[in-house]
Coordinates of C-alpha atoms in Angstrom, one line a residue:
M1 CA 8.3 15.8 -1.1
L2 CA 6.0 13.8 1.5
S3 CA 3.2 16.0 -0.2
F4 CA 2.7 13.0 -2.9
L5 CA 1.5 11.0 -0.3
D6 CA -1.5 13.3 -0.3
R7 CA -4.8 11.3 -1.1
E8 CA -5.5 14.2 -3.3
R9 CA -2.8 13.3 -5.2
S10 CA -3.6 9.5 -5.8
V11 CA -7.0 10.6 -7.4
A12 CA -6.8 7.9 -10.2
G13 CA -7.3 9.9 -14.0
P14 CA -9.1 9.2 -16.6
G15 CA -9.1 5.9 -18.5
F16 CA -7.3 4.3 -15.0
S17 CA -7.9 0.8 -15.2
R18 CA -8.5 -0.8 -11.5
W19 CA -6.3 -4.1 -12.2
L20 CA -3.1 -2.0 -11.6
V21 CA -4.4 -1.9 -7.7
P22 CA -4.5 -5.1 -7.3
P23 CA -0.8 -5.9 -8.2
A24 CA -0.2 -2.6 -5.2
A25 CA -2.1 -4.1 -2.5
L26 CA -0.7 -7.3 -2.7
A27 CA 2.8 -5.3 -2.4
I28 CA 2.1 -4.5 0.6
H29 CA 0.6 -8.0 2.4
L30 CA 3.2 -10.4 0.8
C31 CA 5.4 -8.3 2.5
I32 CA 3.5 -7.7 6.1
G33 CA 3.1 -12.1 6.0
Q34 CA 6.7 -12.5 7.3
V35 CA 5.3 -11.9 10.6
Y36 CA 4.0 -15.6 10.1
A37 CA 7.6 -16.8 9.6
L38 CA 9.0 -15.9 12.8
S39 CA 9.3 -19.1 14.3
V40 CA 11.6 -19.9 11.5
F41 CA 13.3 -17.6 13.3
K42 CA 12.6 -19.3 16.8
K43 CA 15.4 -21.7 17.5
P44 CA 18.3 -19.4 16.6
L45 CA 16.9 -17.3 18.2
V46 CA 16.3 -18.7 21.6
E47 CA 20.4 -20.0 21.0
K48 CA 21.4 -16.4 20.0
M49 CA 19.5 -14.1 23.4
G50 CA 20.4 -17.0 25.8
S51 CA 16.4 -16.2 26.2
S52 CA 13.6 -19.2 26.8
E53 CA 10.7 -20.1 23.8
T54 CA 8.3 -18.2 26.2
A55 CA 10.5 -15.0 26.0
I56 CA 11.1 -15.5 22.3
A57 CA 7.2 -15.9 21.6
V58 CA 6.6 -12.8 23.2
V59 CA 7.6 -11.3 20.2
F60 CA 5.0 -12.5 17.9
S61 CA 2.4 -11.5 20.3
I62 CA 3.3 -8.3 20.5
A63 CA 2.9 -8.1 16.9
I64 CA -0.2 -9.2 16.6
V65 CA -1.4 -7.2 19.6
M66 CA -0.4 -4.1 17.9
L67 CA -1.2 -4.9 14.3
G68 CA -5.3 -5.5 15.9
L69 CA -4.8 -2.1 17.8
S70 CA -3.0 0.0 14.5
A71 CA -5.3 -1.8 12.5
A72 CA -8.5 0.1 15.1
F73 CA -7.5 2.7 15.8
G74 CA -5.8 4.1 12.4
G75 CA -8.3 2.9 10.7
T76 CA -10.4 6.8 10.6
W77 CA -7.1 7.9 10.2
M78 CA -6.5 5.8 6.9
E79 CA -9.9 6.9 6.0
R80 CA -9.1 10.5 6.4
N81 CA -5.3 10.5 4.5
G82 CA -6.2 8.5 1.4
P83 CA -4.1 5.1 1.1
R84 CA -0.9 6.3 -0.5
K85 CA -0.1 7.8 3.4
A86 CA -0.8 4.9 5.0
M87 CA 1.1 2.1 3.3
F88 CA 4.2 4.2 3.9
V89 CA 3.9 4.8 7.0
S90 CA 3.5 1.2 7.1
A91 CA 6.5 0.1 5.0
V92 CA 8.0 2.2 6.9
C93 CA 7.4 1.0 10.5
F94 CA 7.6 -3.0 9.6
S95 CA 10.8 -2.6 8.0
S96 CA 12.6 -0.4 10.3
G97 CA 10.9 -3.0 12.7
L98 CA 13.5 -5.3 11.2
L99 CA 16.0 -3.2 11.4
I100 CA 15.4 -2.5 14.8
G101 CA 14.5 -6.1 15.7
S102 CA 18.4 -6.8 13.9
L103 CA 20.1 -5.0 16.4
G104 CA 18.4 -5.5 19.3
V105 CA 19.5 -9.5 17.9
Q106 CA 23.3 -8.0 17.5
T107 CA 23.7 -6.6 21.0
E108 CA 21.5 -9.5 22.6
Q109 CA 19.3 -6.5 24.2
L110 CA 16.2 -9.1 23.8
W111 CA 13.8 -5.2 24.4
L112 CA 15.1 -4.2 21.6
L113 CA 13.6 -7.0 19.4
Y114 CA 10.1 -6.7 21.3
L115 CA 10.6 -2.9 20.6
G116 CA 11.5 -3.5 16.7
Y117 CA 10.4 -7.0 15.6
G118 CA 6.9 -6.5 17.9
F119 CA 6.0 -2.9 18.5
I120 CA 7.6 -1.3 15.5
G121 CA 6.5 -4.0 12.9
G122 CA 2.8 -4.3 14.8
I123 CA 1.9 -0.7 13.3
G124 CA 2.5 -1.6 10.2
L125 CA 1.3 -4.8 10.1
G126 CA -2.0 -2.8 10.9
I127 CA -1.7 -0.2 8.5
G128 CA -0.4 -2.6 6.1
Y129 CA -3.4 -5.0 6.5
I130 CA -6.2 -2.4 6.5
S131 CA -4.8 -0.5 3.1
P132 CA -5.5 -2.4 0.8
V133 CA -8.9 -4.2 2.2
S134 CA -10.5 -0.8 2.3
T135 CA -8.2 1.1 -1.6
L136 CA -9.6 -3.2 -3.3
I137 CA -12.8 -2.7 -2.3
K138 CA -13.3 1.1 -3.1
W139 CA -12.8 -0.1 -6.9
F140 CA -14.7 -3.4 -6.7
P141 CA -17.6 -2.3 -5.5
D142 CA -19.6 -4.9 -7.6
R143 CA -17.2 -7.8 -6.9
P144 CA -16.1 -7.2 -2.8
G145 CA -15.7 -10.7 -2.2
L146 CA -13.2 -11.0 -5.4
A147 CA -12.2 -7.1 -3.5
T148 CA -11.1 -8.3 -0.1
G149 CA -9.8 -12.1 -1.1
M150 CA -7.2 -10.7 -3.2
A151 CA -6.3 -8.6 -0.9
I152 CA -5.9 -10.7 1.9
M153 CA -4.6 -13.7 0.3
G154 CA -2.1 -11.6 0.0
F155 CA -0.9 -11.9 3.6
G156 CA -1.5 -16.1 3.7
G157 CA 1.1 -15.9 0.4
G158 CA 3.4 -13.6 2.0
A159 CA 3.8 -16.1 5.4
F160 CA 4.5 -18.5 2.9
I161 CA 6.9 -16.8 0.5
A162 CA 8.7 -15.5 3.8
S163 CA 9.0 -19.2 4.9
A164 CA 11.2 -20.2 2.2
L165 CA 13.1 -17.3 1.9
S166 CA 13.4 -16.9 5.5
A167 CA 15.3 -20.4 6.0
K168 CA 16.7 -19.8 2.7
L169 CA 18.7 -17.0 3.9
L170 CA 19.9 -18.4 7.3
T171 CA 21.4 -21.1 5.2
T172 CA 22.9 -18.6 2.6
Y173 CA 24.3 -16.4 5.3
T174 CA 25.6 -19.3 8.0
S175 CA 27.5 -20.7 4.7
I176 CA 29.1 -17.8 3.9
A177 CA 30.6 -17.5 7.2
A178 CA 31.4 -21.2 7.9
P179 CA 32.4 -22.3 10.0
A180 CA 29.4 -20.2 11.5
Q181 CA 26.1 -21.2 13.4
P182 CA 22.6 -20.0 12.1
T183 CA 22.6 -18.2 14.8
D184 CA 24.6 -15.7 13.4
A185 CA 22.9 -15.3 10.4
I186 CA 20.1 -14.1 12.0
V187 CA 21.5 -10.2 12.1
P188 CA 22.0 -10.3 8.2
A189 CA 18.9 -12.0 7.8
F190 CA 17.3 -9.3 9.1
V191 CA 18.5 -6.8 7.1
T192 CA 18.2 -7.9 4.0
L193 CA 14.4 -8.6 4.9
G194 CA 13.9 -5.3 6.0
L195 CA 15.8 -3.3 3.2
G196 CA 13.8 -5.5 0.7
Y197 CA 10.8 -5.7 1.8
L198 CA 11.5 -1.3 2.1
V199 CA 11.6 -1.3 -1.6
F200 CA 8.7 -4.0 -2.7
M201 CA 6.3 -1.9 -0.5
M202 CA 7.6 1.2 -1.7
F203 CA 6.3 0.3 -5.0
G204 CA 3.0 -0.1 -3.9
V205 CA 3.0 3.3 -2.4
F206 CA 4.0 4.2 -5.7
T207 CA 1.1 2.9 -8.0
V208 CA -1.5 2.8 -5.3
R209 CA -4.4 5.1 -6.6
V210 CA -8.0 5.6 -5.4
P211 CA -11.1 6.4 -7.5
P212 CA -12.4 9.6 -8.0
E213 CA -15.3 10.6 -5.7
G214 CA -18.2 9.0 -7.0
W215 CA -17.1 6.3 -9.6
T216 CA -18.2 3.3 -10.5
P217 CA -17.3 0.1 -12.2
A218 CA -18.9 0.5 -16.2
G219 CA -22.6 -1.2 -15.8
Y220 CA -22.3 -1.3 -12.1
V221 CA -26.0 -1.2 -10.4
A222 CA -26.0 -1.0 -6.9
K223 CA -27.9 -3.8 -5.6
A224 CA -31.6 -3.1 -4.3
D225 CA -33.1 -4.0 -0.6
H226 CA -35.9 -6.4 -1.9
G227 CA -36.1 -7.3 2.2
N228 CA -34.0 -9.4 3.3
K229 CA -33.4 -9.3 7.3
M230 CA -30.1 -10.7 7.4
I231 CA -29.1 -6.8 5.4
T232 CA -29.2 -3.5 6.6
T233 CA -27.9 -0.3 5.8
A234 CA -28.4 1.5 8.6
N235 CA -25.2 2.3 9.9
V236 CA -23.9 2.8 13.6
S237 CA -20.3 4.3 14.7
A238 CA -18.2 2.9 16.3
E239 CA -18.5 4.7 19.3
N240 CA -22.0 3.5 19.8
A241 CA -21.4 -0.1 18.6
I242 CA -18.8 -1.3 21.3
R243 CA -21.9 -0.6 23.9
T244 CA -24.3 -2.8 22.1
R245 CA -24.2 -7.1 23.5
A246 CA -24.3 -8.4 19.7
F247 CA -20.7 -6.1 18.6
W248 CA -18.6 -8.1 21.7
C249 CA -20.5 -11.6 21.2
L250 CA -18.9 -10.9 18.1
W251 CA -16.3 -9.9 19.4
I252 CA -15.3 -12.8 21.4
V253 CA -16.6 -15.5 18.4
L254 CA -13.7 -13.6 16.4
F255 CA -11.5 -13.4 18.8
C256 CA -11.4 -17.6 20.2
N257 CA -11.3 -17.7 16.0
V258 CA -7.7 -15.7 15.4
T259 CA -6.3 -17.2 18.3
A260 CA -6.0 -20.8 17.6
G261 CA -4.9 -20.4 14.6
I262 CA -2.9 -17.7 15.5
G263 CA -1.1 -20.3 18.1
V264 CA -0.6 -23.0 15.8
I265 CA 1.0 -20.8 13.5
E266 CA 3.1 -18.8 15.7
Q267 CA 4.8 -22.6 16.9
A268 CA 4.8 -24.1 13.8
A269 CA 7.8 -24.7 12.4
V270 CA 9.4 -25.5 16.2
M271 CA 6.4 -27.7 16.9
I272 CA 6.9 -30.1 13.8
Q273 CA 10.5 -30.3 15.2
D274 CA 10.0 -31.8 19.1
F275 CA 7.2 -34.1 17.4
F276 CA 10.0 -35.1 15.0
P277 CA 13.0 -34.7 16.9
G278 CA 16.0 -35.5 14.8
Q279 CA 14.2 -36.2 11.5
V280 CA 13.3 -33.0 10.4
T281 CA 15.7 -30.1 10.0
A282 CA 15.5 -26.0 9.7
I283 CA 14.3 -26.4 6.2
S284 CA 11.9 -29.0 6.5
A285 CA 10.3 -26.5 9.7
A286 CA 10.1 -23.6 7.3
G287 CA 8.5 -25.7 4.5
F288 CA 5.6 -27.0 7.5
V289 CA 5.5 -22.9 8.2
G290 CA 4.9 -22.8 4.1
L291 CA 2.7 -25.7 3.6
L292 CA -0.5 -24.0 6.4
S293 CA 0.7 -20.6 4.2
L294 CA -0.4 -22.4 1.8
F295 CA -4.1 -23.0 2.9
N296 CA -4.0 -20.3 4.7
M297 CA -4.2 -18.3 1.8
G298 CA -6.2 -20.8 -0.2
G299 CA -8.9 -20.7 2.8
R300 CA -8.8 -17.0 2.3

């Protein structure tokens, strides 16, 4: 059954429309964007786990570190095995991460939250992040900017949806189990998100395709190099790239850029509630996270 995931089984047949691939890519990125909505759960998690905000913030830190590591080291594996298998691994890891995280919350074991939402979920994040981007670039060589934009826009859009969805789940499960507290709603919310995202991401797994070898869009002609010194067709292996000064200078610039944005997003809901104590409800804080995510999506 798992042979269905092999790269050879995901090659598009004659007449396949490349415009069917973006929905598959968005199915993955809209789900993994949930990681940006963790701040919605932060205050309830602090109360439930009896931990500090710093200890809960480590969950997000682990997830982002694992995103970077799994994306860096999983790229070659993904190219060799195809996006379908990579998306499947992403779906299983990300969803199981939420479920294991819910177990950690239920038992008040912080290390399980680190393992699930942080470590395992982070692996799903990284593999899920690179799979749609790489696949869309292959399908849209004539529109590379559009291809990458469609993919990573979903990541920001996922956070926009997830912030509102997470807040709604917290209030819904709290009201169902009244007079329960928001802390009692974290576990069913995590379980609902984990199972729901698994189903949604599987849509992407089953519908994604890769173009046949040598395929190009109708009428597409690769642009010739007109001597632009800023553009090079030379290839540098990863092994050689990491030995160059230029690589590390670029890495440091990107690291600083991402750190600034990630730092704000991780603290967004808590930050606005602390700035305006007693004036901002949990729902309003989730709306603030959604607003940040909306402009995040637009910028991408």
